[in-house]
mmCIF file of C-alpha atoms and ligand atoms in Angstrom:
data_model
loop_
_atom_site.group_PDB
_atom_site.id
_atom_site.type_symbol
_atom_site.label_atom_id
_atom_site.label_comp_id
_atom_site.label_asym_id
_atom_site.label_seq_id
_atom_site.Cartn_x
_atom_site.Cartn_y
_atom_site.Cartn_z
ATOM 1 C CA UNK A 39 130.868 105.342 92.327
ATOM 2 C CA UNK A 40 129.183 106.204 96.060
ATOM 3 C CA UNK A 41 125.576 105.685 94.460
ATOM 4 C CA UNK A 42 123.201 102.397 95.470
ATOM 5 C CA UNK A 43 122.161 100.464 92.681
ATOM 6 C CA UNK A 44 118.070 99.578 93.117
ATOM 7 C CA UNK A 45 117.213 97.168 90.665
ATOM 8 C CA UNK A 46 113.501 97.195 89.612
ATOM 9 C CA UNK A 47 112.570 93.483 88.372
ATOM 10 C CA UNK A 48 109.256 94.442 85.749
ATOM 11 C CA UNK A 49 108.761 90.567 84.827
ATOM 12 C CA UNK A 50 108.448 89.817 88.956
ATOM 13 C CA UNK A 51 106.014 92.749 88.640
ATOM 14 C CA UNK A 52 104.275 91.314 85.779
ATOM 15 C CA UNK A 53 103.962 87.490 86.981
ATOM 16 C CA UNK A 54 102.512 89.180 90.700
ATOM 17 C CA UNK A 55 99.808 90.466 88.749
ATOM 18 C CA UNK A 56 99.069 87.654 86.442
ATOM 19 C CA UNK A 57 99.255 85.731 90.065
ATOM 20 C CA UNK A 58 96.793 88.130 91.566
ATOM 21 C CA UNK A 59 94.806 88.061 88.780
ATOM 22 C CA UNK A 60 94.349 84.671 88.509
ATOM 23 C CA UNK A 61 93.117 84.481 91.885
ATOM 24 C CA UNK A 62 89.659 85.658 90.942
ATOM 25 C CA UNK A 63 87.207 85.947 88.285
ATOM 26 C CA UNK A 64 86.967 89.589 88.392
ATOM 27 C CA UNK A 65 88.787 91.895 85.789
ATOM 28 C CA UNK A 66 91.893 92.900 88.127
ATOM 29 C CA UNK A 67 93.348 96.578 88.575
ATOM 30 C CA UNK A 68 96.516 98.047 89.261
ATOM 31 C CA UNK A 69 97.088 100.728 92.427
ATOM 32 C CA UNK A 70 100.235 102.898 91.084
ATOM 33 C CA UNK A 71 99.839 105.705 93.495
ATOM 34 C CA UNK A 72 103.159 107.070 95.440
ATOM 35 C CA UNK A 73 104.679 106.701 92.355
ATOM 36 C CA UNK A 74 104.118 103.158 92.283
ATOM 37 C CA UNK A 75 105.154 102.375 95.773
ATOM 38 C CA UNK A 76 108.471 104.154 94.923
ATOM 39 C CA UNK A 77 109.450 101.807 92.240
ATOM 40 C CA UNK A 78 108.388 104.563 89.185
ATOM 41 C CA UNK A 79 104.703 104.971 88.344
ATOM 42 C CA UNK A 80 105.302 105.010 84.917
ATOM 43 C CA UNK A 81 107.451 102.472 84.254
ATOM 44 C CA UNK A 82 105.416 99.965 86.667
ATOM 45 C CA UNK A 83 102.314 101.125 84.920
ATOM 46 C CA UNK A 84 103.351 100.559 81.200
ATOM 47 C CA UNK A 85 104.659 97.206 82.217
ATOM 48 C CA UNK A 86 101.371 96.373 84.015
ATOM 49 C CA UNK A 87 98.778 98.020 80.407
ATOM 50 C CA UNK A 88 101.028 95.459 78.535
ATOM 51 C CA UNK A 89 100.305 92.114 80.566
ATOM 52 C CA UNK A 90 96.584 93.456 80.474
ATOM 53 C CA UNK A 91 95.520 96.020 82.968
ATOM 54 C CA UNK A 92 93.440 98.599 81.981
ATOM 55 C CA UNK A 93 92.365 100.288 85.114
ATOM 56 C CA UNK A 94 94.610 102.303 87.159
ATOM 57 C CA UNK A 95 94.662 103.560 90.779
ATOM 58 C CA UNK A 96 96.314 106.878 91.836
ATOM 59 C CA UNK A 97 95.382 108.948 94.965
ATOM 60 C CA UNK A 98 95.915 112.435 93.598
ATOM 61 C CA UNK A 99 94.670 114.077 90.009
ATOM 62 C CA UNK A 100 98.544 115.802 89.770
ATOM 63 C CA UNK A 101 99.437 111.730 90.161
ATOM 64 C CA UNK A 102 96.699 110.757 87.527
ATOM 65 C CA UNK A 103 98.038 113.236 84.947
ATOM 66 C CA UNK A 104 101.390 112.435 84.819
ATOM 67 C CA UNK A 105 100.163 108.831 84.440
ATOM 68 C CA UNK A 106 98.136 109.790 81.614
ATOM 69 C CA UNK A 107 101.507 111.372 79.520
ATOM 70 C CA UNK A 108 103.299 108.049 79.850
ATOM 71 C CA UNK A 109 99.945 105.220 79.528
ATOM 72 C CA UNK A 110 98.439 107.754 76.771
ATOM 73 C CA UNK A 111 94.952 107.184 76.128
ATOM 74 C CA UNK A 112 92.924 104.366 77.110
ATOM 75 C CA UNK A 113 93.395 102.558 80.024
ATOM 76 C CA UNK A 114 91.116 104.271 82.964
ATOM 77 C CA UNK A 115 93.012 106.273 85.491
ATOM 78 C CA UNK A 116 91.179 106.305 88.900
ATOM 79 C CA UNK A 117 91.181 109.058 91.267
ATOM 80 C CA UNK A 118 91.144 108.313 95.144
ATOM 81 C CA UNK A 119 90.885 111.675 96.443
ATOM 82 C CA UNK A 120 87.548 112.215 93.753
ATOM 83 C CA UNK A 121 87.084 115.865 92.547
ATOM 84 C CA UNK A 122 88.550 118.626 95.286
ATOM 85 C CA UNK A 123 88.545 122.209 94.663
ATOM 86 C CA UNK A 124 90.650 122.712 91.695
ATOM 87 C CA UNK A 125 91.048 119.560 89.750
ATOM 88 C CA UNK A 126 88.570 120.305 87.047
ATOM 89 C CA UNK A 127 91.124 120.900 84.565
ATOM 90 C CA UNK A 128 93.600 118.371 85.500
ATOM 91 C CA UNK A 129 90.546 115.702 85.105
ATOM 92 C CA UNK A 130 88.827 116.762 81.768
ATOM 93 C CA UNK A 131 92.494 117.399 80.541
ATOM 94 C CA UNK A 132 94.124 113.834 81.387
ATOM 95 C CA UNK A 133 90.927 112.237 81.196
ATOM 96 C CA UNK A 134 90.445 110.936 84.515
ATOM 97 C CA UNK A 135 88.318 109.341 86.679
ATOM 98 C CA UNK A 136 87.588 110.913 89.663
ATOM 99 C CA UNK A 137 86.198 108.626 92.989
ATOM 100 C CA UNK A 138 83.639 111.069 93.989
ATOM 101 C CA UNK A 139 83.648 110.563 97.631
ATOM 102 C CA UNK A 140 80.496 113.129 99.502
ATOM 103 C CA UNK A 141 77.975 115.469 98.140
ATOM 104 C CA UNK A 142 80.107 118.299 97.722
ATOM 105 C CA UNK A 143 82.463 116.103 95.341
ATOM 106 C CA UNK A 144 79.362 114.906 93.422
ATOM 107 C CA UNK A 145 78.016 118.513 93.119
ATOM 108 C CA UNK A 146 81.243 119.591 91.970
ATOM 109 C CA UNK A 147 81.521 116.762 89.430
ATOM 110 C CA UNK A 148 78.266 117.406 87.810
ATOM 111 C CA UNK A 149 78.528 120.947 87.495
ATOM 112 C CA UNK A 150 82.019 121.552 86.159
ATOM 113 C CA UNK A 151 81.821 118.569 83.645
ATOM 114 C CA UNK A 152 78.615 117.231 82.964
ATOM 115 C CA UNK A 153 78.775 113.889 81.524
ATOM 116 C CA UNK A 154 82.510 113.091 82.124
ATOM 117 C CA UNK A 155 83.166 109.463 83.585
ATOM 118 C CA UNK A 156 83.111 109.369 87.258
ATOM 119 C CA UNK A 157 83.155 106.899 90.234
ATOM 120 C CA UNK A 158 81.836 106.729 93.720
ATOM 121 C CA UNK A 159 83.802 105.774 96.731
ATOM 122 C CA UNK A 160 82.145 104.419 99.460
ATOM 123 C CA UNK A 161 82.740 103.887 103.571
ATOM 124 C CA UNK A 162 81.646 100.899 104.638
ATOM 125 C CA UNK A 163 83.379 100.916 107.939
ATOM 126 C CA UNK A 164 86.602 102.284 107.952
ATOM 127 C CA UNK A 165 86.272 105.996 108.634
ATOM 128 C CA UNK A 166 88.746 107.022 105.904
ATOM 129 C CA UNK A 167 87.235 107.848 102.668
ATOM 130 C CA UNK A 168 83.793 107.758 101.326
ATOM 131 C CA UNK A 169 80.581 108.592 101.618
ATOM 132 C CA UNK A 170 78.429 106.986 104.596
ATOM 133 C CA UNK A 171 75.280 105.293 104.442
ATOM 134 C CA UNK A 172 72.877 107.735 104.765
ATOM 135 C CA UNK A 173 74.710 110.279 102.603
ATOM 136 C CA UNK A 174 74.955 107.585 99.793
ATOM 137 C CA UNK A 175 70.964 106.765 100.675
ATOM 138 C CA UNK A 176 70.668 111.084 99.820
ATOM 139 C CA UNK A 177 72.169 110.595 96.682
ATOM 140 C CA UNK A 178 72.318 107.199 95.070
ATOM 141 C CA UNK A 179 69.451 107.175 92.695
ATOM 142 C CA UNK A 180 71.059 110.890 91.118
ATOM 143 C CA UNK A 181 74.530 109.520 91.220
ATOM 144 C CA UNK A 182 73.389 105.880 89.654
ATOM 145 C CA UNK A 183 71.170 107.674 86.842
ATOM 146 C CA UNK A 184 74.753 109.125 85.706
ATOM 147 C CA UNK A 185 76.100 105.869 84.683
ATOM 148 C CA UNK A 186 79.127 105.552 87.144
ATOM 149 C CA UNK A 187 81.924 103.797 85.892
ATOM 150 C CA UNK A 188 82.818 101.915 89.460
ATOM 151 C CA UNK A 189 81.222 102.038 93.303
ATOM 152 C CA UNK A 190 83.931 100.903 95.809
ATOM 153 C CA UNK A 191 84.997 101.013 98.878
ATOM 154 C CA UNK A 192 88.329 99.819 101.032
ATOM 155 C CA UNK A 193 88.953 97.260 103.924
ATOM 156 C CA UNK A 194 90.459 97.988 107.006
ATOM 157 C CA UNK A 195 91.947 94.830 107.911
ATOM 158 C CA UNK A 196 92.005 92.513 105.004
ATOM 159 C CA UNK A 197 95.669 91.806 106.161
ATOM 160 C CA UNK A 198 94.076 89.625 109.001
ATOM 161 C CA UNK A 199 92.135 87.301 107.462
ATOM 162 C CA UNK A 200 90.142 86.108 110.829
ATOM 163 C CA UNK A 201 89.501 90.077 111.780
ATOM 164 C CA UNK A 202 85.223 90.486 111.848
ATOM 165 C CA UNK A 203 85.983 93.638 110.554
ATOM 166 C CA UNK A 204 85.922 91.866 107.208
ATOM 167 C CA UNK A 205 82.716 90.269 107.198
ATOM 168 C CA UNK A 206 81.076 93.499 108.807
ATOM 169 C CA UNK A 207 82.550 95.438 105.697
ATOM 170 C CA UNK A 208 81.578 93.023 103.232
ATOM 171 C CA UNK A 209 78.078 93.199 104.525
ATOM 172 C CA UNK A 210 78.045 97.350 104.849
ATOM 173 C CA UNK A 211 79.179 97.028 101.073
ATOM 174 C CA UNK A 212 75.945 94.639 99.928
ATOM 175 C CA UNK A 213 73.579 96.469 101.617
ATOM 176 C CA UNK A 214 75.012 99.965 100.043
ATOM 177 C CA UNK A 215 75.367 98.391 96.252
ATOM 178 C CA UNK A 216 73.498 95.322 95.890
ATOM 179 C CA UNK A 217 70.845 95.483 92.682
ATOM 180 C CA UNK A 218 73.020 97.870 91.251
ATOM 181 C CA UNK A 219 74.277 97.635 87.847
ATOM 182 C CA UNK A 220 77.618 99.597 88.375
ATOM 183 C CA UNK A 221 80.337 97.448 88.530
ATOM 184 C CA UNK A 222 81.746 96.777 92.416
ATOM 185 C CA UNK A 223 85.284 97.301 94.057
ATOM 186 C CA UNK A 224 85.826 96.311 97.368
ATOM 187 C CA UNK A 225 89.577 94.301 97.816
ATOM 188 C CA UNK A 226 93.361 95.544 97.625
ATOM 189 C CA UNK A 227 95.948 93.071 98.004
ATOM 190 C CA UNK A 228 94.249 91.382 101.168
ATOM 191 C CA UNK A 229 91.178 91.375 100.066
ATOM 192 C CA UNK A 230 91.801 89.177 96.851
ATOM 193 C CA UNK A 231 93.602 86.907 99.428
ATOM 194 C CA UNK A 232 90.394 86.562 101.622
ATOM 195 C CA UNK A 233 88.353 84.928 98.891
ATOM 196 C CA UNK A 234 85.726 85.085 96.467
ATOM 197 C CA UNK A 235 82.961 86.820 98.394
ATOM 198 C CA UNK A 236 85.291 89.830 98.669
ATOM 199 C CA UNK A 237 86.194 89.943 94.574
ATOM 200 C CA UNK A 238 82.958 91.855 92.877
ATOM 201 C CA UNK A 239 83.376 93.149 89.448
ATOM 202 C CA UNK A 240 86.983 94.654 89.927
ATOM 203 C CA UNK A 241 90.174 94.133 92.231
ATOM 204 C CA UNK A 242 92.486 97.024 93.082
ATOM 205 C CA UNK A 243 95.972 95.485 94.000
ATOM 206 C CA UNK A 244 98.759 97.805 95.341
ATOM 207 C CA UNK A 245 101.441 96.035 97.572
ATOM 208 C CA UNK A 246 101.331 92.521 96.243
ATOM 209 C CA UNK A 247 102.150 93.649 93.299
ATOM 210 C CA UNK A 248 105.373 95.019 93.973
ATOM 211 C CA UNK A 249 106.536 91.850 96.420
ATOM 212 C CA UNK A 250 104.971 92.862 99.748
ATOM 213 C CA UNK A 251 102.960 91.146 102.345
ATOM 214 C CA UNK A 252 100.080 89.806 102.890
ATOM 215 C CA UNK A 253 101.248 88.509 99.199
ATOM 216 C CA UNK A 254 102.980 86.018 100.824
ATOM 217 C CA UNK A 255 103.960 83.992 97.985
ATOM 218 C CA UNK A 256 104.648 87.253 95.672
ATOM 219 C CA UNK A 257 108.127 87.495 93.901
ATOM 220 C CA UNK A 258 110.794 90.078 95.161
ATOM 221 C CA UNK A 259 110.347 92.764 92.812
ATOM 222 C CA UNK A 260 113.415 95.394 94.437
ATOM 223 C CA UNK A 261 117.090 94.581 94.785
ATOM 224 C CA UNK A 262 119.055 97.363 96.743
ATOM 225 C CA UNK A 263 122.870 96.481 96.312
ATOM 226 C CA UNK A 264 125.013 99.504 98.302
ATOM 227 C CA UNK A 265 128.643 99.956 97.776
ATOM 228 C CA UNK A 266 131.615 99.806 99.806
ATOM 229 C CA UNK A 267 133.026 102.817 100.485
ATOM 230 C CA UNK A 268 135.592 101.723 102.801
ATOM 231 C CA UNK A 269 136.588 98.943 104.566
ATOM 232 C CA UNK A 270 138.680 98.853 108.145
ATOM 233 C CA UNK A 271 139.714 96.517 110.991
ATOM 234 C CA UNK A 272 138.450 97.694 114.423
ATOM 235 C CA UNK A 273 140.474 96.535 117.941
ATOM 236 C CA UNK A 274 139.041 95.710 120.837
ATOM 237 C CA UNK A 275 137.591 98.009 122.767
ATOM 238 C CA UNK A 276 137.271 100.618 119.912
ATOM 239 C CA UNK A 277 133.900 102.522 118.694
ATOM 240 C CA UNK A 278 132.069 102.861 115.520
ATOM 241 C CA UNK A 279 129.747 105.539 114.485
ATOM 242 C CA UNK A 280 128.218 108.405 116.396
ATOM 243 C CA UNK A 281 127.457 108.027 119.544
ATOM 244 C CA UNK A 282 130.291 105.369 120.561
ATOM 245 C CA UNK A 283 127.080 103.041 119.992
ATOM 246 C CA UNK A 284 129.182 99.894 118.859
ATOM 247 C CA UNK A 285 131.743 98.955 120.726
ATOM 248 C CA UNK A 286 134.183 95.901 119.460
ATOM 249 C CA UNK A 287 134.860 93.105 121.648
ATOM 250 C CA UNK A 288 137.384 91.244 119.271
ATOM 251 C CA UNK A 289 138.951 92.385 115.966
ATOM 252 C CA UNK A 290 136.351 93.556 113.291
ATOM 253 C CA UNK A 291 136.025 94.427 110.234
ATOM 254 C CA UNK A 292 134.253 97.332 109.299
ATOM 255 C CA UNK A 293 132.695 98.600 106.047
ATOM 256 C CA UNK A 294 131.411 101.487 105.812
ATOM 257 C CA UNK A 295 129.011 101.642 102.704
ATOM 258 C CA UNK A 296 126.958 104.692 100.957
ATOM 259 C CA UNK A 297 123.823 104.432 101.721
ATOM 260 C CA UNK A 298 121.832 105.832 104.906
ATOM 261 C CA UNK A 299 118.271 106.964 106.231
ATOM 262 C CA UNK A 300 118.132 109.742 103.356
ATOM 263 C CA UNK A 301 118.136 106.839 101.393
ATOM 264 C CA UNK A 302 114.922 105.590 103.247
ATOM 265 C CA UNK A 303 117.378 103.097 105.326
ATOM 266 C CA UNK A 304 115.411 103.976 108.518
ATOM 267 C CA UNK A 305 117.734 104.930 111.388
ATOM 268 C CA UNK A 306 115.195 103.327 113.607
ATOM 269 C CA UNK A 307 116.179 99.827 112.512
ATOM 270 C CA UNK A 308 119.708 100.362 114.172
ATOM 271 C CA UNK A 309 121.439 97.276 115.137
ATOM 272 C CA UNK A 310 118.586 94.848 114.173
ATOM 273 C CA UNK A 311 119.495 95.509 110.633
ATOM 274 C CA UNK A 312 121.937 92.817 108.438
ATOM 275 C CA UNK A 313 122.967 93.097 104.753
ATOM 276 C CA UNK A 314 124.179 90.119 102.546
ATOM 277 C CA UNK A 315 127.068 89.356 100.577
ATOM 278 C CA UNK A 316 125.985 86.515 98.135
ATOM 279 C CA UNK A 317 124.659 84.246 101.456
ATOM 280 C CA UNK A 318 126.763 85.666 104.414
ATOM 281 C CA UNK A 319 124.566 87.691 106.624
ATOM 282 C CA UNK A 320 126.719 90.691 108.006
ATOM 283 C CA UNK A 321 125.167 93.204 110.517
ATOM 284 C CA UNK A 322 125.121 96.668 111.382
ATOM 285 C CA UNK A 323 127.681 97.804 113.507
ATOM 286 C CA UNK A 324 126.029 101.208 115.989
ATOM 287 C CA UNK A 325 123.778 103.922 114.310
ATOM 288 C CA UNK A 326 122.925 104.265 111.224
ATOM 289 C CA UNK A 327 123.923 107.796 109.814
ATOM 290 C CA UNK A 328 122.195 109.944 107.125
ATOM 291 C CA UNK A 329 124.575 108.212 103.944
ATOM 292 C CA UNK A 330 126.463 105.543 105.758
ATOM 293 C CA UNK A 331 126.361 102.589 107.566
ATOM 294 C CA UNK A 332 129.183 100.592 109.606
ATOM 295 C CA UNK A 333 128.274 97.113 108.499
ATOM 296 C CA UNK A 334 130.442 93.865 110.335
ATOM 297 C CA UNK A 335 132.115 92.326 107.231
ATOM 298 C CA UNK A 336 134.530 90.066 109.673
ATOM 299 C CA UNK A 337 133.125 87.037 108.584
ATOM 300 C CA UNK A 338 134.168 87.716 104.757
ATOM 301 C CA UNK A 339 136.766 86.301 102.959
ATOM 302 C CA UNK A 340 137.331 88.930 100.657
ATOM 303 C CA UNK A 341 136.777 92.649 100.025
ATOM 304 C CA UNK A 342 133.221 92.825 98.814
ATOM 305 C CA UNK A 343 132.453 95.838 96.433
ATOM 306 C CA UNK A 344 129.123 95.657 97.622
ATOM 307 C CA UNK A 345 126.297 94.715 100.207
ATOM 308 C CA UNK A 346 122.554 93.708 99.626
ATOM 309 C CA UNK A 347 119.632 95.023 101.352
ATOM 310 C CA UNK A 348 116.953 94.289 100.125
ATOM 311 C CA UNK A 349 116.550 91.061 97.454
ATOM 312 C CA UNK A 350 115.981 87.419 97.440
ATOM 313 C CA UNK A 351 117.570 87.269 101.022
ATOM 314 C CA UNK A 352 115.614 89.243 102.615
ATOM 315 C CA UNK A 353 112.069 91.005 101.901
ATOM 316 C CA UNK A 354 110.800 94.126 102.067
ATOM 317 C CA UNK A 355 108.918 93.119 105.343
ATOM 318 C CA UNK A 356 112.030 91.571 106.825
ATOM 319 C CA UNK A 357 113.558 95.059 106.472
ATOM 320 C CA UNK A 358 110.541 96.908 107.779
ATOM 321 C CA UNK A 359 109.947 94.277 110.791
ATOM 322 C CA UNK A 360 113.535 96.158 112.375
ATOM 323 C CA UNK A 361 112.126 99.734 112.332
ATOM 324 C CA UNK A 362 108.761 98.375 113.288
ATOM 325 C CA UNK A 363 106.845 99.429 110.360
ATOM 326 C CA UNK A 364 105.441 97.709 107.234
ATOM 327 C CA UNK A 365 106.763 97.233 103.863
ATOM 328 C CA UNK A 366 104.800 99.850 102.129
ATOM 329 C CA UNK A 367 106.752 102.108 103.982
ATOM 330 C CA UNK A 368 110.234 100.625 102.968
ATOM 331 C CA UNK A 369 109.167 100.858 99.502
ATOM 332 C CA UNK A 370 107.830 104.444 99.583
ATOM 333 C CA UNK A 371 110.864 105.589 101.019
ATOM 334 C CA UNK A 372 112.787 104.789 98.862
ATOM 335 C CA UNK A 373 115.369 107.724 97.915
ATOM 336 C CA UNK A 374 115.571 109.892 95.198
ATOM 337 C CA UNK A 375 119.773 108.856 94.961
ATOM 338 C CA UNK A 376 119.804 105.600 94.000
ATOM 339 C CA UNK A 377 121.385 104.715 90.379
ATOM 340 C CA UNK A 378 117.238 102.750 89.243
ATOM 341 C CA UNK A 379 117.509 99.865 86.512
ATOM 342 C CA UNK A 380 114.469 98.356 85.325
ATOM 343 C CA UNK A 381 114.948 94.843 84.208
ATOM 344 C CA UNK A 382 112.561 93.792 81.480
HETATM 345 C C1 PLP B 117 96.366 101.824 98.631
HETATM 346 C C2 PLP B 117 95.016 101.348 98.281
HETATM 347 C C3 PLP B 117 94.830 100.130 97.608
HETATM 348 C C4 PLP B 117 95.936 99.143 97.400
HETATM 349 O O1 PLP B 117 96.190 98.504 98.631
HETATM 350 P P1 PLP B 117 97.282 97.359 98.825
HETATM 351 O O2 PLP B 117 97.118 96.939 100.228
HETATM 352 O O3 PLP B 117 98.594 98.014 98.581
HETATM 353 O O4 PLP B 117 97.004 96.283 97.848
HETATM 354 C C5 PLP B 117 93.559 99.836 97.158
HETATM 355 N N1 PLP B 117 92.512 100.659 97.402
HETATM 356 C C6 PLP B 117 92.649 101.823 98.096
HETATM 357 C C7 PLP B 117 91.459 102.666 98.343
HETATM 358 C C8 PLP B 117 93.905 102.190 98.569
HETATM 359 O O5 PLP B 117 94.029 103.327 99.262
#
């Protein structure tokens, strides 16, 4: 069978978050949005309401109400995006909490359901998502006399923990939501790893969670094992792939395995990239094509039916380091063709 085998590891999943969790005093969250990072939004989200979480993060209503059929009723399903044009249905429906995030979101909210649970997002610096200072200033006392269910906001560069960005943030954030009863979101992932000042009421983890950095001492949640299609020996002076890009300078074996950048295998990692079998490192031979890669198995002794990726030898970031990006966007890329177990 030509299909990749991603193995989803739930009880890594669940001991990140217990980790996470235990790292402050706050009641801690779970981000699922992107289908949680790729790995399966529902699955990763019924695994996380049974270890204890009971707030979740998604960035789109259509994302919160397929969340809803699989959590059922209950846990709190956060909205990033807030109210837009044409989400009143999908929120009173799955019961969800939007993150209103300007005036026009608020109005919205208030009109279409009066009295339904909302949130307000704010910016305290980065330009994203939110509403400013002076807009919040417009509207705080009317939103606040509503009883909302979380005020938040997101950090730029809680991924470098020396970055004044922080601080500046952190400050933005007291001055917008100090005295106020609401209970207070400000850290992801990096955030919980800055410290204490940075926990308020409630933590929203994402990446961590599902083995990524700045987590550094999170659990490999994915295992990507891609089989051998073929196998060949190479001479000297002979190519592999498109583009003549390899060329062999002694006798190599090649395998050629099924998996490529449709798979979310970037091509951009190229030659950088190396696979495993059991603790052999093996490397990819010229470019990586759309459901293959040439992968050097010379140093083998036998015919493996299989190479690793992505596992306890190497990390999401390791992967995402060759095609100069960051794990989130190994994980979210993910394909759609791989053969998924979920290991409970
Ligand atoms: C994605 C996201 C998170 C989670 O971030 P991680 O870095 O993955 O932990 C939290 N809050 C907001 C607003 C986000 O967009």
């Amino acid at each position: 069978m030509a299909q990749a085998k991603l193995t989803i590891d739930l009880a890594a999943l669940r001991a990140n978050w217990r980790a996470l969790a235990a790292k402050s005093h706050s009641e801690t969250g779970a981000v699922v949005k992107a289908d949680g990072y790729g790995l399966g939004a529902n699955q990763v989200a019924l695994a996380l309401a049974d270890e204890g979480a009971r707030r979740f993060f998604v960035a789109s209503c259509e994302e919160g109400a397929s969340l809803r059929d699989a959590l059922g009723s209950g846990p709190e399903i956060n909205v990033f995006s807030g109210h837009m044009d044409g989400d009143t249905a999908l929120i009173r429906d799955a019961q969800l909490t939007p993150m209103i995030n300007s005036i026009d979101q608020m109005l919205r909210q208030v009109e279409a359901l009066p009295g339904a649970p909302f949130g307000v997002q704010l910016d305290s610096g980065m330009n994203r998502l939110g509403m400013e200072p002076a807009e919040w200033g417009a509207l705080r006392d009317i939103a606040l006399a509503q009883n909302p269910t979380l005020i938040m906001s997101h950090l730029a560069c809680a991924d470098e923990p020396d970055h004044p960005m922080n601080a500046q943030q952190l400050q933005a954030f007291h001055e917008m939501t100090d005295g106020i009863d609401a209970p207070r979101s400000l850290s992801a992932t990096g955030g919980i790893l800055l410290g204490a000042d940075y926990h308020f009421d409630v933590t929203r983890p994402g990446v961590g969670l599902y083995g990524g950095l700045p987590f550094e001492d999170a659990k490999p949640v994915v295992t990507l094992d891609i089989p051998v299609i073929q196998i060949r020996e190479v001479a000297p002076g002979e190519s592999v792939g498109y583009g003549n890009n390899f060329i062999a300078q002694s006798p190599t074996r090649v395998a050629t395995i099924a998996a490529g950048y449709a798979d979310g295998v970037i091509r951009a990692m190229g030659p950088q990239a190396q696979l495993w079998s059991e603790d052999t490192r093996c490397k990819v031979l010229g470019r990586i094509s759309m459901d293959m890669i040439a992968v050097d198995v010379s140093a083998l002794n036998g015919d493996p039916a299989s190479l690793t990726l992505l596992g306890h030898m190497q990390s999401v970031d390791v992967v995402a380091d060759w095609a100069g990006t960051i794990g989130y966007e190994i994980l979210t890329s993910l394909g759609h063709r791989y053969d998924r177990t979920y290991l409970t």
